[in-house]
PDB file of C-alpha atoms in Angstrom:
ATOM      1  CA  UNK A   1      -5.914  11.441  -6.808  1.00 79.00           C
ATOM      2  CA  UNK A   2      -6.886   8.025  -5.644  1.00 91.00           C
ATOM      3  CA  UNK A   3      -7.351   5.567  -8.354  1.00 96.00           C
ATOM      4  CA  UNK A   4     -10.391   3.890  -9.147  1.00 96.00           C
ATOM      5  CA  UNK A   5     -10.859  -0.235  -8.997  1.00 97.00           C
ATOM      6  CA  UNK A   6     -13.491  -2.504 -10.627  1.00 96.00           C
ATOM      7  CA  UNK A   7     -15.383  -4.459  -9.866  1.00 97.00           C
ATOM      8  CA  UNK A   8     -15.234  -4.313  -6.113  1.00 96.00           C
ATOM      9  CA  UNK A   9     -15.924  -8.072  -5.537  1.00 97.00           C
ATOM     10  CA  UNK A  10     -15.749 -11.303  -7.671  1.00 97.00           C
ATOM     11  CA  UNK A  11     -16.489 -14.641  -6.733  1.00 97.00           C
ATOM     12  CA  UNK A  12     -14.808 -17.373  -8.992  1.00 96.00           C
ATOM     13  CA  UNK A  13     -14.911 -21.209  -9.217  1.00 97.00           C
ATOM     14  CA  UNK A  14     -11.504 -22.861  -9.415  1.00 96.00           C
ATOM     15  CA  UNK A  15      -9.904 -22.788 -12.509  1.00 95.00           C
ATOM     16  CA  UNK A  16     -12.133 -19.600 -13.915  1.00 96.00           C
ATOM     17  CA  UNK A  17      -9.957 -16.278 -15.144  1.00 95.00           C
ATOM     18  CA  UNK A  18     -10.767 -13.037 -13.847  1.00 96.00           C
ATOM     19  CA  UNK A  19      -9.776  -9.177 -14.500  1.00 97.00           C
ATOM     20  CA  UNK A  20      -9.470  -6.384 -11.909  1.00 98.00           C
ATOM     21  CA  UNK A  21      -9.394  -3.049 -13.538  1.00 98.00           C
ATOM     22  CA  UNK A  22      -7.459   0.213 -12.166  1.00 98.00           C
ATOM     23  CA  UNK A  23      -8.139   3.780 -13.571  1.00 97.00           C
ATOM     24  CA  UNK A  24      -6.806   7.194 -12.820  1.00 96.00           C
ATOM     25  CA  UNK A  25      -7.788  10.632 -14.156  1.00 94.00           C
ATOM     26  CA  UNK A  26      -4.130  11.996 -14.104  1.00 92.00           C
ATOM     27  CA  UNK A  27      -1.216  11.188 -15.936  1.00 93.00           C
ATOM     28  CA  UNK A  28       0.585   8.008 -14.492  1.00 93.00           C
ATOM     29  CA  UNK A  29       4.193   7.222 -13.908  1.00 92.00           C
ATOM     30  CA  UNK A  30       3.748   3.913 -12.607  1.00 93.00           C
ATOM     31  CA  UNK A  31       0.843   1.159 -11.188  1.00 96.00           C
ATOM     32  CA  UNK A  32       1.405  -1.513  -8.648  1.00 96.00           C
ATOM     33  CA  UNK A  33      -0.547  -4.322  -8.122  1.00 97.00           C
ATOM     34  CA  UNK A  34      -0.613  -5.829  -4.621  1.00 97.00           C
ATOM     35  CA  UNK A  35      -2.528  -9.089  -2.656  1.00 96.00           C
ATOM     36  CA  UNK A  36      -3.887  -8.660   0.795  1.00 96.00           C
ATOM     37  CA  UNK A  37      -5.114 -11.469   2.998  1.00 95.00           C
ATOM     38  CA  UNK A  38      -6.948 -11.001   5.617  1.00 90.00           C
ATOM     39  CA  UNK A  39      -5.122  -9.563   8.966  1.00 88.00           C
ATOM     40  CA  UNK A  40      -1.815  -9.889   6.555  1.00 92.00           C
ATOM     41  CA  UNK A  41       0.323  -7.096   4.826  1.00 93.00           C
ATOM     42  CA  UNK A  42      -0.238  -6.816   1.575  1.00 94.00           C
ATOM     43  CA  UNK A  43       2.167  -8.641  -1.281  1.00 94.00           C
ATOM     44  CA  UNK A  44       3.592  -7.381  -4.091  1.00 94.00           C
ATOM     45  CA  UNK A  45       2.446  -8.766  -7.548  1.00 95.00           C
ATOM     46  CA  UNK A  46       3.138  -6.363 -10.368  1.00 95.00           C
ATOM     47  CA  UNK A  47       4.799  -3.006 -11.055  1.00 95.00           C
ATOM     48  CA  UNK A  48       4.335  -1.339 -14.451  1.00 94.00           C
ATOM     49  CA  UNK A  49       6.196   1.624 -15.359  1.00 91.00           C
ATOM     50  CA  UNK A  50       5.269   4.504 -17.790  1.00 88.00           C
ATOM     51  CA  UNK A  51       7.365   3.454 -20.912  1.00 87.00           C
ATOM     52  CA  UNK A  52       6.958  -0.232 -20.761  1.00 86.00           C
ATOM     53  CA  UNK A  53       9.003  -1.718 -18.182  1.00 85.00           C
ATOM     54  CA  UNK A  54       7.313  -4.093 -16.098  1.00 86.00           C
ATOM     55  CA  UNK A  55       8.304  -6.511 -13.178  1.00 87.00           C
ATOM     56  CA  UNK A  56       6.163  -9.110 -11.532  1.00 89.00           C
ATOM     57  CA  UNK A  57       6.051 -12.560 -10.156  1.00 81.00           C
ATOM     58  CA  UNK A  58       6.006 -14.856 -13.593  1.00 75.00           C
ATOM     59  CA  UNK A  59       2.331 -16.340 -13.038  1.00 80.00           C
ATOM     60  CA  UNK A  60       0.817 -12.827 -12.907  1.00 85.00           C
ATOM     61  CA  UNK A  61       0.422 -10.665 -16.428  1.00 93.00           C
ATOM     62  CA  UNK A  62      -0.993  -7.421 -16.164  1.00 95.00           C
ATOM     63  CA  UNK A  63      -1.288  -4.387 -18.626  1.00 95.00           C
ATOM     64  CA  UNK A  64      -1.056  -0.608 -18.374  1.00 96.00           C
ATOM     65  CA  UNK A  65      -2.555   1.550 -21.283  1.00 95.00           C
ATOM     66  CA  UNK A  66      -0.555   4.789 -21.108  1.00 93.00           C
ATOM     67  CA  UNK A  67      -3.192   6.872 -23.103  1.00 93.00           C
ATOM     68  CA  UNK A  68      -6.082   6.209 -21.140  1.00 95.00           C
ATOM     69  CA  UNK A  69      -4.345   5.657 -17.586  1.00 95.00           C
ATOM     70  CA  UNK A  70      -5.944   2.099 -17.075  1.00 97.00           C
ATOM     71  CA  UNK A  71      -4.163  -0.991 -15.914  1.00 97.00           C
ATOM     72  CA  UNK A  72      -5.739  -4.538 -15.754  1.00 97.00           C
ATOM     73  CA  UNK A  73      -4.749  -7.239 -13.545  1.00 97.00           C
ATOM     74  CA  UNK A  74      -5.435 -10.844 -15.386  1.00 96.00           C
ATOM     75  CA  UNK A  75      -5.899 -13.919 -13.227  1.00 94.00           C
ATOM     76  CA  UNK A  76      -5.951 -16.931 -14.908  1.00 93.00           C
ATOM     77  CA  UNK A  77      -6.973 -20.450 -14.267  1.00 93.00           C
ATOM     78  CA  UNK A  78      -7.136 -19.318 -10.663  1.00 93.00           C
ATOM     79  CA  UNK A  79      -6.375 -21.116  -7.578  1.00 94.00           C
ATOM     80  CA  UNK A  80      -7.679 -21.309  -4.057  1.00 96.00           C
ATOM     81  CA  UNK A  81      -4.912 -19.331  -2.980  1.00 94.00           C
ATOM     82  CA  UNK A  82      -5.774 -16.145  -5.198  1.00 95.00           C
ATOM     83  CA  UNK A  83      -8.732 -15.561  -2.825  1.00 97.00           C
ATOM     84  CA  UNK A  84      -8.132 -12.210  -0.765  1.00 97.00           C
ATOM     85  CA  UNK A  85      -8.020  -8.659  -1.915  1.00 97.00           C
ATOM     86  CA  UNK A  86      -6.370  -6.886  -4.855  1.00 97.00           C
ATOM     87  CA  UNK A  87      -5.162  -3.527  -4.748  1.00 97.00           C
ATOM     88  CA  UNK A  88      -3.985  -1.323  -7.391  1.00 97.00           C
ATOM     89  CA  UNK A  89      -1.595   1.842  -6.342  1.00 96.00           C
ATOM     90  CA  UNK A  90      -0.464   4.472  -9.046  1.00 96.00           C
ATOM     91  CA  UNK A  91       1.963   7.150  -8.864  1.00 93.00           C
ATOM     92  CA  UNK A  92       1.082  10.460 -10.821  1.00 91.00           C
ATOM     93  CA  UNK A  93       3.894  12.042 -12.949  1.00 87.00           C
ATOM     94  CA  UNK A  94       5.354  14.826 -11.504  1.00 81.00           C
ATOM     95  CA  UNK A  95       3.896  13.865  -8.012  1.00 82.00           C
ATOM     96  CA  UNK A  96       7.031  12.961  -6.322  1.00 80.00           C
ATOM     97  CA  UNK A  97       6.593   9.338  -5.402  1.00 87.00           C
ATOM     98  CA  UNK A  98       3.521  10.229  -3.695  1.00 91.00           C
ATOM     99  CA  UNK A  99       1.578   6.449  -4.158  1.00 93.00           C
ATOM    100  CA  UNK A 100      -1.972   5.997  -3.481  1.00 95.00           C
ATOM    101  CA  UNK A 101      -4.154   3.046  -3.381  1.00 96.00           C
ATOM    102  CA  UNK A 102      -7.336   2.291  -4.688  1.00 94.00           C
ATOM    103  CA  UNK A 103     -10.255   0.710  -2.379  1.00 95.00           C
ATOM    104  CA  UNK A 104      -9.729  -2.869  -3.622  1.00 96.00           C
ATOM    105  CA  UNK A 105     -11.112  -5.777  -5.275  1.00 97.00           C
ATOM    106  CA  UNK A 106     -12.356  -8.698  -2.881  1.00 97.00           C
ATOM    107  CA  UNK A 107     -11.528 -12.106  -4.749  1.00 97.00           C
ATOM    108  CA  UNK A 108     -12.953 -15.390  -3.351  1.00 97.00           C
ATOM    109  CA  UNK A 109     -12.015 -18.806  -5.187  1.00 97.00           C
ATOM    110  CA  UNK A 110     -14.414 -21.468  -4.413  1.00 97.00           C
ATOM    111  CA  UNK A 111     -13.712 -25.203  -4.901  1.00 95.00           C
TER     112      UNK A 111
ATOM    113  CA  UNK B   1      17.346 -10.964   6.114  1.00 69.00           C
ATOM    114  CA  UNK B   2      16.490  -7.485   5.302  1.00 75.00           C
ATOM    115  CA  UNK B   3      13.329  -6.143   5.783  1.00 94.00           C
ATOM    116  CA  UNK B   4      10.882  -3.683   7.695  1.00 97.00           C
ATOM    117  CA  UNK B   5      10.140  -3.948  11.205  1.00 97.00           C
ATOM    118  CA  UNK B   6       7.007  -2.397  12.752  1.00 97.00           C
ATOM    119  CA  UNK B   7       6.359  -2.148  16.652  1.00 96.00           C
ATOM    120  CA  UNK B   8       4.320  -2.657  18.509  1.00 96.00           C
ATOM    121  CA  UNK B   9       2.235  -5.351  16.981  1.00 96.00           C
ATOM    122  CA  UNK B  10      -0.491  -4.357  18.591  1.00 96.00           C
ATOM    123  CA  UNK B  11      -1.405  -1.420  20.962  1.00 94.00           C
ATOM    124  CA  UNK B  12      -4.149   0.118  23.260  1.00 93.00           C
ATOM    125  CA  UNK B  13      -4.681   3.527  24.074  1.00 90.00           C
ATOM    126  CA  UNK B  14      -7.063   5.821  26.182  1.00 90.00           C
ATOM    127  CA  UNK B  15      -8.422   8.546  24.322  1.00 88.00           C
ATOM    128  CA  UNK B  16      -6.697  11.787  24.456  1.00 88.00           C
ATOM    129  CA  UNK B  17      -3.391   9.858  24.403  1.00 91.00           C
ATOM    130  CA  UNK B  18      -0.385  10.142  22.203  1.00 94.00           C
ATOM    131  CA  UNK B  19       1.028   7.291  21.138  1.00 95.00           C
ATOM    132  CA  UNK B  20       4.092   6.431  18.435  1.00 97.00           C
ATOM    133  CA  UNK B  21       4.205   3.724  16.261  1.00 98.00           C
ATOM    134  CA  UNK B  22       7.868   2.456  15.414  1.00 98.00           C
ATOM    135  CA  UNK B  23       8.965   1.505  11.570  1.00 98.00           C
ATOM    136  CA  UNK B  24      12.605   0.352  10.931  1.00 98.00           C
ATOM    137  CA  UNK B  25      13.826  -0.787   7.531  1.00 97.00           C
ATOM    138  CA  UNK B  26      17.253  -2.194   6.580  1.00 96.00           C
ATOM    139  CA  UNK B  27      16.574  -2.208   2.921  1.00 95.00           C
ATOM    140  CA  UNK B  28      18.589   0.690   2.707  1.00 94.00           C
ATOM    141  CA  UNK B  29      15.208   2.050   0.745  1.00 95.00           C
ATOM    142  CA  UNK B  30      14.997   6.151   0.508  1.00 94.00           C
ATOM    143  CA  UNK B  31      11.227   6.263   0.207  1.00 96.00           C
ATOM    144  CA  UNK B  32       9.110   5.239   3.633  1.00 97.00           C
ATOM    145  CA  UNK B  33       5.172   5.803   3.812  1.00 98.00           C
ATOM    146  CA  UNK B  34       2.655   5.107   6.381  1.00 98.00           C
ATOM    147  CA  UNK B  35      -0.575   3.991   5.276  1.00 98.00           C
ATOM    148  CA  UNK B  36      -4.004   3.506   7.473  1.00 97.00           C
ATOM    149  CA  UNK B  37      -6.368   0.391   7.046  1.00 96.00           C
ATOM    150  CA  UNK B  38     -10.017   0.608   8.404  1.00 94.00           C
ATOM    151  CA  UNK B  39     -11.487  -2.511   8.055  1.00 89.00           C
ATOM    152  CA  UNK B  40     -12.921  -3.973   4.751  1.00 87.00           C
ATOM    153  CA  UNK B  41     -11.429  -0.624   3.195  1.00 90.00           C
ATOM    154  CA  UNK B  42      -8.466   0.009   1.169  1.00 92.00           C
ATOM    155  CA  UNK B  43      -5.057   1.675   2.026  1.00 96.00           C
ATOM    156  CA  UNK B  44      -5.058   5.725   2.771  1.00 97.00           C
ATOM    157  CA  UNK B  45      -1.718   7.411   2.825  1.00 97.00           C
ATOM    158  CA  UNK B  46      -1.051   9.436   5.893  1.00 98.00           C
ATOM    159  CA  UNK B  47       2.673  10.381   5.146  1.00 98.00           C
ATOM    160  CA  UNK B  48       5.643   9.887   3.196  1.00 97.00           C
ATOM    161  CA  UNK B  49       9.143  10.858   3.006  1.00 97.00           C
ATOM    162  CA  UNK B  50      11.706  10.489   0.108  1.00 94.00           C
ATOM    163  CA  UNK B  51      14.550  11.605   2.010  1.00 94.00           C
ATOM    164  CA  UNK B  52      16.512  11.866   5.233  1.00 96.00           C
ATOM    165  CA  UNK B  53      14.446  15.168   7.018  1.00 96.00           C
ATOM    166  CA  UNK B  54      12.308  15.807   4.568  1.00 95.00           C
ATOM    167  CA  UNK B  55       8.433  14.438   4.649  1.00 96.00           C
ATOM    168  CA  UNK B  56       5.117  15.057   2.472  1.00 96.00           C
ATOM    169  CA  UNK B  57       1.632  15.009   3.705  1.00 96.00           C
ATOM    170  CA  UNK B  58      -0.926  12.240   1.937  1.00 96.00           C
ATOM    171  CA  UNK B  59      -4.571  12.092   1.990  1.00 94.00           C
ATOM    172  CA  UNK B  60      -5.182  11.687   5.580  1.00 96.00           C
ATOM    173  CA  UNK B  61      -2.588  13.818   7.542  1.00 97.00           C
ATOM    174  CA  UNK B  62      -4.557  15.404  10.098  1.00 96.00           C
ATOM    175  CA  UNK B  63      -3.922  14.143  13.622  1.00 96.00           C
ATOM    176  CA  UNK B  64      -0.736  12.664  12.721  1.00 97.00           C
ATOM    177  CA  UNK B  65       2.884  13.541  13.174  1.00 97.00           C
ATOM    178  CA  UNK B  66       5.913  11.911  11.640  1.00 98.00           C
ATOM    179  CA  UNK B  67       9.798  12.464  11.839  1.00 98.00           C
ATOM    180  CA  UNK B  68      12.792  11.108   9.491  1.00 98.00           C
ATOM    181  CA  UNK B  69      16.160  11.904  11.274  1.00 97.00           C
ATOM    182  CA  UNK B  70      17.593   8.513   9.854  1.00 97.00           C
ATOM    183  CA  UNK B  71      17.188   6.955   6.495  1.00 97.00           C
ATOM    184  CA  UNK B  72      16.167   3.617   8.216  1.00 97.00           C
ATOM    185  CA  UNK B  73      13.686   5.367  10.765  1.00 98.00           C
ATOM    186  CA  UNK B  74      10.114   6.700  10.099  1.00 98.00           C
ATOM    187  CA  UNK B  75       8.175   6.813  13.188  1.00 98.00           C
ATOM    188  CA  UNK B  76       4.257   7.790  13.311  1.00 98.00           C
ATOM    189  CA  UNK B  77       2.966   9.531  15.988  1.00 97.00           C
ATOM    190  CA  UNK B  78      -0.933   9.435  16.459  1.00 96.00           C
ATOM    191  CA  UNK B  79      -1.964  12.380  18.292  1.00 93.00           C
ATOM    192  CA  UNK B  80      -5.188  12.972  20.223  1.00 88.00           C
ATOM    193  CA  UNK B  81      -6.121  15.413  17.680  1.00 87.00           C
ATOM    194  CA  UNK B  82      -6.721  11.981  15.538  1.00 88.00           C
ATOM    195  CA  UNK B  83     -10.896  11.733  16.196  1.00 87.00           C
ATOM    196  CA  UNK B  84     -10.950   8.383  15.136  1.00 90.00           C
ATOM    197  CA  UNK B  85      -7.490   6.508  15.111  1.00 93.00           C
ATOM    198  CA  UNK B  86      -8.834   2.971  15.801  1.00 95.00           C
ATOM    199  CA  UNK B  87      -7.201   0.706  12.384  1.00 96.00           C
ATOM    200  CA  UNK B  88      -4.387  -1.256  11.088  1.00 96.00           C
ATOM    201  CA  UNK B  89      -1.044   1.184  10.293  1.00 97.00           C
ATOM    202  CA  UNK B  90       1.242  -0.096   7.356  1.00 97.00           C
ATOM    203  CA  UNK B  91       4.620   1.089   6.943  1.00 98.00           C
ATOM    204  CA  UNK B  92       6.172   0.676   3.584  1.00 97.00           C
ATOM    205  CA  UNK B  93       9.597   1.546   1.936  1.00 97.00           C
ATOM    206  CA  UNK B  94      10.816   1.405  -1.610  1.00 94.00           C
ATOM    207  CA  UNK B  95      13.900   1.958  -3.434  1.00 91.00           C
ATOM    208  CA  UNK B  96      14.459   4.977  -5.736  1.00 88.00           C
ATOM    209  CA  UNK B  97      16.747   5.751  -8.524  1.00 81.00           C
ATOM    210  CA  UNK B  98      18.068   4.218 -11.825  1.00 71.00           C
ATOM    211  CA  UNK B  99      17.650   0.897 -11.973  1.00 71.00           C
ATOM    212  CA  UNK B 100      15.094   0.535  -9.412  1.00 75.00           C
ATOM    213  CA  UNK B 101      11.570  -0.362 -10.118  1.00 77.00           C
ATOM    214  CA  UNK B 102       9.992   1.167  -6.811  1.00 85.00           C
ATOM    215  CA  UNK B 103       7.821  -1.723  -6.009  1.00 90.00           C
ATOM    216  CA  UNK B 104       6.791  -1.152  -2.164  1.00 93.00           C
ATOM    217  CA  UNK B 105       7.999  -3.791   0.601  1.00 95.00           C
ATOM    218  CA  UNK B 106       5.470  -3.756   3.439  1.00 96.00           C
ATOM    219  CA  UNK B 107       5.823  -4.361   7.475  1.00 97.00           C
ATOM    220  CA  UNK B 108       3.409  -6.536   9.218  1.00 96.00           C
ATOM    221  CA  UNK B 109       1.620  -3.629  10.436  1.00 96.00           C
ATOM    222  CA  UNK B 110       0.456  -2.051  14.100  1.00 97.00           C
ATOM    223  CA  UNK B 111      -3.068  -2.703  15.119  1.00 96.00           C
ATOM    224  CA  UNK B 112      -4.242   0.337  17.206  1.00 96.00           C
ATOM    225  CA  UNK B 113      -7.332   0.153  19.240  1.00 95.00           C
ATOM    226  CA  UNK B 114      -8.615   3.125  21.349  1.00 91.00           C
ATOM    227  CA  UNK B 115     -10.304   2.160  24.300  1.00 86.00           C
TER     228      UNK B 115
END
């Protein structure tokens, strides 16, 4: 039931791009993306709903392929502040708001 | 300002003792969640609740108990049956219903250490 994230870790130089992927074996109602800094609570980045609606920060982009039950988070022109661990969370169709998370992707942006 | 308040922030417990973590929200959200996070790991769902007086088990409910007597409160009890309770515990809430996207709002977390 938990989604699978890839890659597990990414190292970038400032200004480089990255893509983080999230996949599920079950039909999804929604995909959530959060970033967590060490010792802090996760911060909301983006939510994508079945049917195409989405809400998120203007500098963040993501996609949701409903046929493949896959989502990707696109980080472009990375900044040092993008460093942290990125989590995708998913709610399955007909699972009554049960929201589970993947294992996370550690992103480090270097100067 | 609306938000989620977790307390205590740090808690030490002796083996064999029960401990209750508090989670209060003033966002008028229907759904509330408890997650456990171990160092370098993801968030694992313990329990969640969609409505007062109702809650469902998540993936790792054994050794934990919850109650939802009020919409704004969702306390988590870590019982002595939980074999390895040392972890970072996160409470979250989200709105439900028409027009709600349903993004999670997290509290600051409670760090439990068993001595």
